[in-house]
Amino acid sequence: MLGLVEDRINGSRRRSRRHDTDDDYNIEVLLGVDDSVVQFHGKEHVQKYLLTLMNIVNEIYHDESLGAHINVVLVRIILLSYGKSMSLIEIGNPSQSLENVCHWAFLQRKSDTSQAESHDHAIFLTRQDFGPSGMQGYAPVTGMCHPVRSCTLNHEDGFSSAFVVAHETGHVLGMEHDGQGNRCGDEVRMGSIMAPLVQAAFHRFHWSRCSQQELNRYLHSYDCLRNDPFERDWPALPQLPGIHYSMNEQCRFDFGLGYMMCTAFRTYDPCKQLWCSHPDNPYFCKTKKGPPLDGTMCAPGKHCFKGHCIWLTPDILKRDGNWGAWSKFGSCSRTCGTGVKFRTRQCDNPHPTNGGRSCVGLSYEFQLCNTQDCPNALDDFREEQCRQWDLYFEHGNAQHHWLPHEHKEAKERCHLYCQSKETGEVVSMKRMVHDGTHCSYKDPYSLCVRGDCLKCFC
């Protein structure tokens, strides 16, 4: 039975629809987590850890060096039972393990009847050794949106695994290793995410110019990323991920049970690089060559931030913008014949500061209004708008009687074009048609709204 195979972690059942801008791409993610990860972190703590990890992945994809607006949207987490985990991962066989994981993710897609939880891409985390020593992840190159190939297999060993997840998902998006078949080998030592061996760290990471080019080659073809995703109302996390995790905990995540912050380097700033050791050999210290998470406590009242142990003050913290309250709906654009009314909101609760992201979504919503027919059923709203310019708009040093004209290009149909009754010449009036104007005389279902043609009727 399904209940014996997996546990599903759910946030609140309330869902919110996010309206993204035209150039946003949204990777809706199913996160599969095998029993080795659950046992290591503990079932009562694993959700917070996974949400923090995926938030870091999302921030990696928000780095400007990527050259595209990609959001990593977590829509579903499934914790697998011990038996199911063992059946999917074949020790030392990454190819078969990936095939098993991708097939499992495909079955979740097929059996999922909830549109809100449908996923574009599956990310699978394990602490089992699915490959040779040192293998961090495995994924097909290209395959995003494909029902079977859009998946990655990742070895989880602490928050630095976020870079492995980002790297493997980069492969599925079409990115190759830097320096292998391209000319970006020089960027590997600077912490490029698509380096053959992932060495990016929180203080030093970027997407190489080749990654950007390879992504741009394929991104437009991934239609599944263009939809407007549902976001689960997951529990809120602090702005700085290290607030919840001590250096000792991060050492345990990185190197295993018993590891703690190394105390052999008494004069060393602990925020520059996280060094860890085991009590059995306290002077043998290990590091992944990266700093602790921002927000990690480093001294009484102080926290790590960008590799330094400092007092945190509001002026140095990045703050993402959030929407304020909606205004009331305004007046209708027409008194009859179907008009449009709007309400608006501002990105001021709070304003984005210190590099924080602006609000995601539209600043306005509209409703249709006064949908009753006009008394004179022959009235043409576009014709009215042209006729208003008879006395005011001169063309060729002469006045004209202006008639409506529908532009042959669809993208121009919400711009006001009028045709002279006298000369037959078509002229742009350099303005949009009024909201509620039909886009085309041939399409009774679409209206112009703020210059865009939108389907408003079934």
PDB file of C-alpha atoms in Angstrom, residues 177-332:
ATOM      1  CA  HIS A 177      30.558  20.922 -17.658  1.00  0.00           C
ATOM      2  CA  ASP A 178      32.712  24.028 -17.854  1.00  0.00           C
ATOM      3  CA  GLY A 179      35.877  23.295 -19.808  1.00  0.00           C
ATOM      4  CA  GLN A 180      34.531  20.107 -21.384  1.00  0.00           C
ATOM      5  CA  GLY A 181      33.468  20.806 -24.953  1.00  0.00           C
ATOM      6  CA  ASN A 182      33.431  24.541 -24.327  1.00  0.00           C
ATOM      7  CA  ARG A 183      35.885  27.332 -23.543  1.00  0.00           C
ATOM      8  CA  CYS A 184      34.985  28.024 -19.935  1.00  0.00           C
ATOM      9  CA  GLY A 185      37.650  25.987 -18.167  1.00  0.00           C
ATOM     10  CA  ASP A 186      39.133  29.253 -16.894  1.00  0.00           C
ATOM     11  CA  GLU A 187      36.030  29.845 -14.753  1.00  0.00           C
ATOM     12  CA  VAL A 188      36.278  26.584 -12.807  1.00  0.00           C
ATOM     13  CA  ARG A 189      38.795  27.912 -10.291  1.00  0.00           C
ATOM     14  CA  MET A 190      36.525  30.905  -9.646  1.00  0.00           C
ATOM     15  CA  GLY A 191      33.699  28.696  -8.378  1.00  0.00           C
ATOM     16  CA  SER A 192      31.575  28.118 -11.462  1.00  0.00           C
ATOM     17  CA  ILE A 193      28.565  25.970 -10.636  1.00  0.00           C
ATOM     18  CA  MET A 194      28.972  23.737 -13.695  1.00  0.00           C
ATOM     19  CA  ALA A 195      32.604  22.846 -12.924  1.00  0.00           C
ATOM     20  CA  PRO A 196      33.242  19.094 -13.471  1.00  0.00           C
ATOM     21  CA  LEU A 197      33.787  18.761  -9.715  1.00  0.00           C
ATOM     22  CA  VAL A 198      31.473  21.121  -7.875  1.00  0.00           C
ATOM     23  CA  GLN A 199      33.588  23.421  -5.713  1.00  0.00           C
ATOM     24  CA  ALA A 200      31.259  26.407  -5.527  1.00  0.00           C
ATOM     25  CA  ALA A 201      30.626  27.725  -2.019  1.00  0.00           C
ATOM     26  CA  PHE A 202      28.373  30.303  -0.411  1.00  0.00           C
ATOM     27  CA  HIS A 203      31.014  33.041  -0.654  1.00  0.00           C
ATOM     28  CA  ARG A 204      32.158  32.179  -4.176  1.00  0.00           C
ATOM     29  CA  PHE A 205      29.839  30.930  -6.892  1.00  0.00           C
ATOM     30  CA  HIS A 206      28.597  31.981 -10.306  1.00  0.00           C
ATOM     31  CA  TRP A 207      27.215  30.613 -13.558  1.00  0.00           C
ATOM     32  CA  SER A 208      29.832  30.665 -16.314  1.00  0.00           C
ATOM     33  CA  ARG A 209      29.337  32.443 -19.615  1.00  0.00           C
ATOM     34  CA  CYS A 210      29.061  28.995 -21.265  1.00  0.00           C
ATOM     35  CA  SER A 211      26.304  27.944 -18.847  1.00  0.00           C
ATOM     36  CA  GLN A 212      24.400  31.100 -19.740  1.00  0.00           C
ATOM     37  CA  GLN A 213      24.804  30.454 -23.469  1.00  0.00           C
ATOM     38  CA  GLU A 214      23.862  26.778 -23.201  1.00  0.00           C
ATOM     39  CA  LEU A 215      20.806  27.626 -21.115  1.00  0.00           C
ATOM     40  CA  ASN A 216      19.655  30.244 -23.608  1.00  0.00           C
ATOM     41  CA  ARG A 217      19.930  27.680 -26.394  1.00  0.00           C
ATOM     42  CA  TYR A 218      17.234  25.491 -24.811  1.00  0.00           C
ATOM     43  CA  LEU A 219      15.247  27.566 -22.320  1.00  0.00           C
ATOM     44  CA  HIS A 220      12.670  28.888 -24.779  1.00  0.00           C
ATOM     45  CA  SER A 221      11.693  25.312 -25.690  1.00  0.00           C
ATOM     46  CA  TYR A 222      10.747  24.309 -22.121  1.00  0.00           C
ATOM     47  CA  ASP A 223       7.063  25.162 -22.307  1.00  0.00           C
ATOM     48  CA  CYS A 224       6.250  23.535 -18.962  1.00  0.00           C
ATOM     49  CA  LEU A 225       8.239  26.257 -17.185  1.00  0.00           C
ATOM     50  CA  ARG A 226       6.053  29.057 -18.541  1.00  0.00           C
ATOM     51  CA  ASN A 227       2.942  28.280 -16.531  1.00  0.00           C
ATOM     52  CA  ASP A 228       1.858  30.210 -13.473  1.00  0.00           C
ATOM     53  CA  PRO A 229       2.759  27.854 -10.608  1.00  0.00           C
ATOM     54  CA  PHE A 230       0.919  27.095  -7.434  1.00  0.00           C
ATOM     55  CA  GLU A 231       3.093  27.599  -4.405  1.00  0.00           C
ATOM     56  CA  ARG A 232       2.479  25.550  -1.314  1.00  0.00           C
ATOM     57  CA  ASP A 233       2.191  27.584   1.849  1.00  0.00           C
ATOM     58  CA  TRP A 234       5.285  26.080   3.482  1.00  0.00           C
ATOM     59  CA  PRO A 235       6.297  27.176   6.994  1.00  0.00           C
ATOM     60  CA  ALA A 236       8.142  30.497   6.969  1.00  0.00           C
ATOM     61  CA  LEU A 237      11.933  30.470   7.275  1.00  0.00           C
ATOM     62  CA  PRO A 238      14.233  33.216   8.553  1.00  0.00           C
ATOM     63  CA  GLN A 239      15.866  35.471   5.975  1.00  0.00           C
ATOM     64  CA  LEU A 240      19.313  34.157   6.898  1.00  0.00           C
ATOM     65  CA  PRO A 241      19.375  30.339   6.814  1.00  0.00           C
ATOM     66  CA  GLY A 242      22.051  29.991   9.497  1.00  0.00           C
ATOM     67  CA  ILE A 243      19.784  31.443  12.182  1.00  0.00           C
ATOM     68  CA  HIS A 244      18.416  27.921  12.777  1.00  0.00           C
ATOM     69  CA  TYR A 245      21.709  26.018  12.515  1.00  0.00           C
ATOM     70  CA  SER A 246      24.809  26.170  14.714  1.00  0.00           C
ATOM     71  CA  MET A 247      28.309  25.518  13.416  1.00  0.00           C
ATOM     72  CA  ASN A 248      28.280  22.186  15.227  1.00  0.00           C
ATOM     73  CA  GLU A 249      25.114  21.155  13.385  1.00  0.00           C
ATOM     74  CA  GLN A 250      26.542  22.236  10.044  1.00  0.00           C
ATOM     75  CA  CYS A 251      29.694  20.196  10.739  1.00  0.00           C
ATOM     76  CA  ARG A 252      27.549  17.146  11.488  1.00  0.00           C
ATOM     77  CA  PHE A 253      25.645  17.638   8.227  1.00  0.00           C
ATOM     78  CA  ASP A 254      28.902  18.010   6.260  1.00  0.00           C
ATOM     79  CA  PHE A 255      30.980  15.175   7.707  1.00  0.00           C
ATOM     80  CA  GLY A 256      28.725  12.923   9.755  1.00  0.00           C
ATOM     81  CA  LEU A 257      27.749  12.066  13.310  1.00  0.00           C
ATOM     82  CA  GLY A 258      30.029  13.382  16.032  1.00  0.00           C
ATOM     83  CA  TYR A 259      31.699  16.133  14.001  1.00  0.00           C
ATOM     84  CA  MET A 260      31.773  19.577  15.602  1.00  0.00           C
ATOM     85  CA  MET A 261      33.349  22.940  14.951  1.00  0.00           C
ATOM     86  CA  CYS A 262      37.134  22.665  15.143  1.00  0.00           C
ATOM     87  CA  THR A 263      38.505  24.575  18.142  1.00  0.00           C
ATOM     88  CA  ALA A 264      42.183  24.095  17.290  1.00  0.00           C
ATOM     89  CA  PHE A 265      42.309  27.443  15.438  1.00  0.00           C
ATOM     90  CA  ARG A 266      41.607  29.762  18.344  1.00  0.00           C
ATOM     91  CA  THR A 267      42.541  32.989  16.540  1.00  0.00           C
ATOM     92  CA  TYR A 268      40.801  32.105  13.293  1.00  0.00           C
ATOM     93  CA  ASP A 269      37.586  33.953  12.356  1.00  0.00           C
ATOM     94  CA  PRO A 270      35.094  31.055  12.298  1.00  0.00           C
ATOM     95  CA  CYS A 271      33.010  32.794   9.630  1.00  0.00           C
ATOM     96  CA  LYS A 272      35.752  32.794   6.985  1.00  0.00           C
ATOM     97  CA  GLN A 273      35.740  29.027   6.587  1.00  0.00           C
ATOM     98  CA  LEU A 274      33.929  26.274   8.461  1.00  0.00           C
ATOM     99  CA  TRP A 275      36.461  23.838   9.934  1.00  0.00           C
ATOM    100  CA  CYS A 276      35.237  20.680  11.626  1.00  0.00           C
ATOM    101  CA  SER A 277      36.776  17.884  13.669  1.00  0.00           C
ATOM    102  CA  HIS A 278      35.735  14.746  15.533  1.00  0.00           C
ATOM    103  CA  PRO A 279      36.222  14.510  19.331  1.00  0.00           C
ATOM    104  CA  ASP A 280      38.285  11.356  18.788  1.00  0.00           C
ATOM    105  CA  ASN A 281      40.883  13.450  16.920  1.00  0.00           C
ATOM    106  CA  PRO A 282      40.200  17.112  17.750  1.00  0.00           C
ATOM    107  CA  TYR A 283      43.344  18.449  16.054  1.00  0.00           C
ATOM    108  CA  PHE A 284      42.580  16.826  12.707  1.00  0.00           C
ATOM    109  CA  CYS A 285      40.305  19.458  11.154  1.00  0.00           C
ATOM    110  CA  LYS A 286      38.406  19.150   7.875  1.00  0.00           C
ATOM    111  CA  THR A 287      36.678  21.731   5.686  1.00  0.00           C
ATOM    112  CA  LYS A 288      34.620  21.914   2.512  1.00  0.00           C
ATOM    113  CA  LYS A 289      36.371  25.223   1.782  1.00  0.00           C
ATOM    114  CA  GLY A 290      33.281  27.307   2.351  1.00  0.00           C
ATOM    115  CA  PRO A 291      32.000  29.562   5.139  1.00  0.00           C
ATOM    116  CA  PRO A 292      29.138  28.734   7.498  1.00  0.00           C
ATOM    117  CA  LEU A 293      25.671  29.790   6.432  1.00  0.00           C
ATOM    118  CA  ASP A 294      24.859  33.476   6.738  1.00  0.00           C
ATOM    119  CA  GLY A 295      23.139  33.990  10.078  1.00  0.00           C
ATOM    120  CA  THR A 296      25.140  31.331  11.959  1.00  0.00           C
ATOM    121  CA  MET A 297      25.939  32.504  15.495  1.00  0.00           C
ATOM    122  CA  CYS A 298      29.684  33.097  15.841  1.00  0.00           C
ATOM    123  CA  ALA A 299      29.910  35.015  19.146  1.00  0.00           C
ATOM    124  CA  PRO A 300      27.420  36.273  21.743  1.00  0.00           C
ATOM    125  CA  GLY A 301      25.059  38.559  19.822  1.00  0.00           C
ATOM    126  CA  LYS A 302      27.031  38.195  16.582  1.00  0.00           C
ATOM    127  CA  HIS A 303      26.365  36.222  13.422  1.00  0.00           C
ATOM    128  CA  CYS A 304      28.228  35.213  10.288  1.00  0.00           C
ATOM    129  CA  PHE A 305      27.485  37.405   7.277  1.00  0.00           C
ATOM    130  CA  LYS A 306      29.408  37.214   4.004  1.00  0.00           C
ATOM    131  CA  GLY A 307      32.323  35.501   5.732  1.00  0.00           C
ATOM    132  CA  HIS A 308      32.597  37.903   8.681  1.00  0.00           C
ATOM    133  CA  CYS A 309      31.449  37.713  12.298  1.00  0.00           C
ATOM    134  CA  ILE A 310      29.433  40.909  12.796  1.00  0.00           C
ATOM    135  CA  TRP A 311      26.536  42.518  14.594  1.00  0.00           C
ATOM    136  CA  LEU A 312      23.518  42.233  12.322  1.00  0.00           C
ATOM    137  CA  THR A 313      21.809  45.570  11.701  1.00  0.00           C
ATOM    138  CA  PRO A 314      18.792  46.261   9.463  1.00  0.00           C
ATOM    139  CA  ASP A 315      20.801  48.428   7.064  1.00  0.00           C
ATOM    140  CA  ILE A 316      23.019  45.542   5.909  1.00  0.00           C
ATOM    141  CA  LEU A 317      20.342  42.893   5.504  1.00  0.00           C
ATOM    142  CA  LYS A 318      18.771  42.193   2.157  1.00  0.00           C
ATOM    143  CA  ARG A 319      15.032  42.600   2.304  1.00  0.00           C
ATOM    144  CA  ASP A 320      12.694  41.274  -0.357  1.00  0.00           C
ATOM    145  CA  GLY A 321       9.691  43.340  -1.280  1.00  0.00           C
ATOM    146  CA  ASN A 322       6.175  42.281  -0.392  1.00  0.00           C
ATOM    147  CA  TRP A 323       2.824  43.419  -1.711  1.00  0.00           C
ATOM    148  CA  GLY A 324       0.685  45.851   0.211  1.00  0.00           C
ATOM    149  CA  ALA A 325      -3.103  45.643   0.409  1.00  0.00           C
ATOM    150  CA  TRP A 326      -5.264  45.823  -2.693  1.00  0.00           C
ATOM    151  CA  SER A 327      -7.056  49.083  -3.378  1.00  0.00           C
ATOM    152  CA  LYS A 328     -10.793  49.142  -4.013  1.00  0.00           C
ATOM    153  CA  PHE A 329     -11.931  48.555  -7.577  1.00  0.00           C
ATOM    154  CA  GLY A 330     -12.146  51.766  -9.588  1.00  0.00           C
ATOM    155  CA  SER A 331     -14.880  52.916 -11.936  1.00  0.00           C
ATOM    156  CA  CYS A 332     -15.897  50.975 -15.027  1.00  0.00           C
TER     157      CYS A 332
END
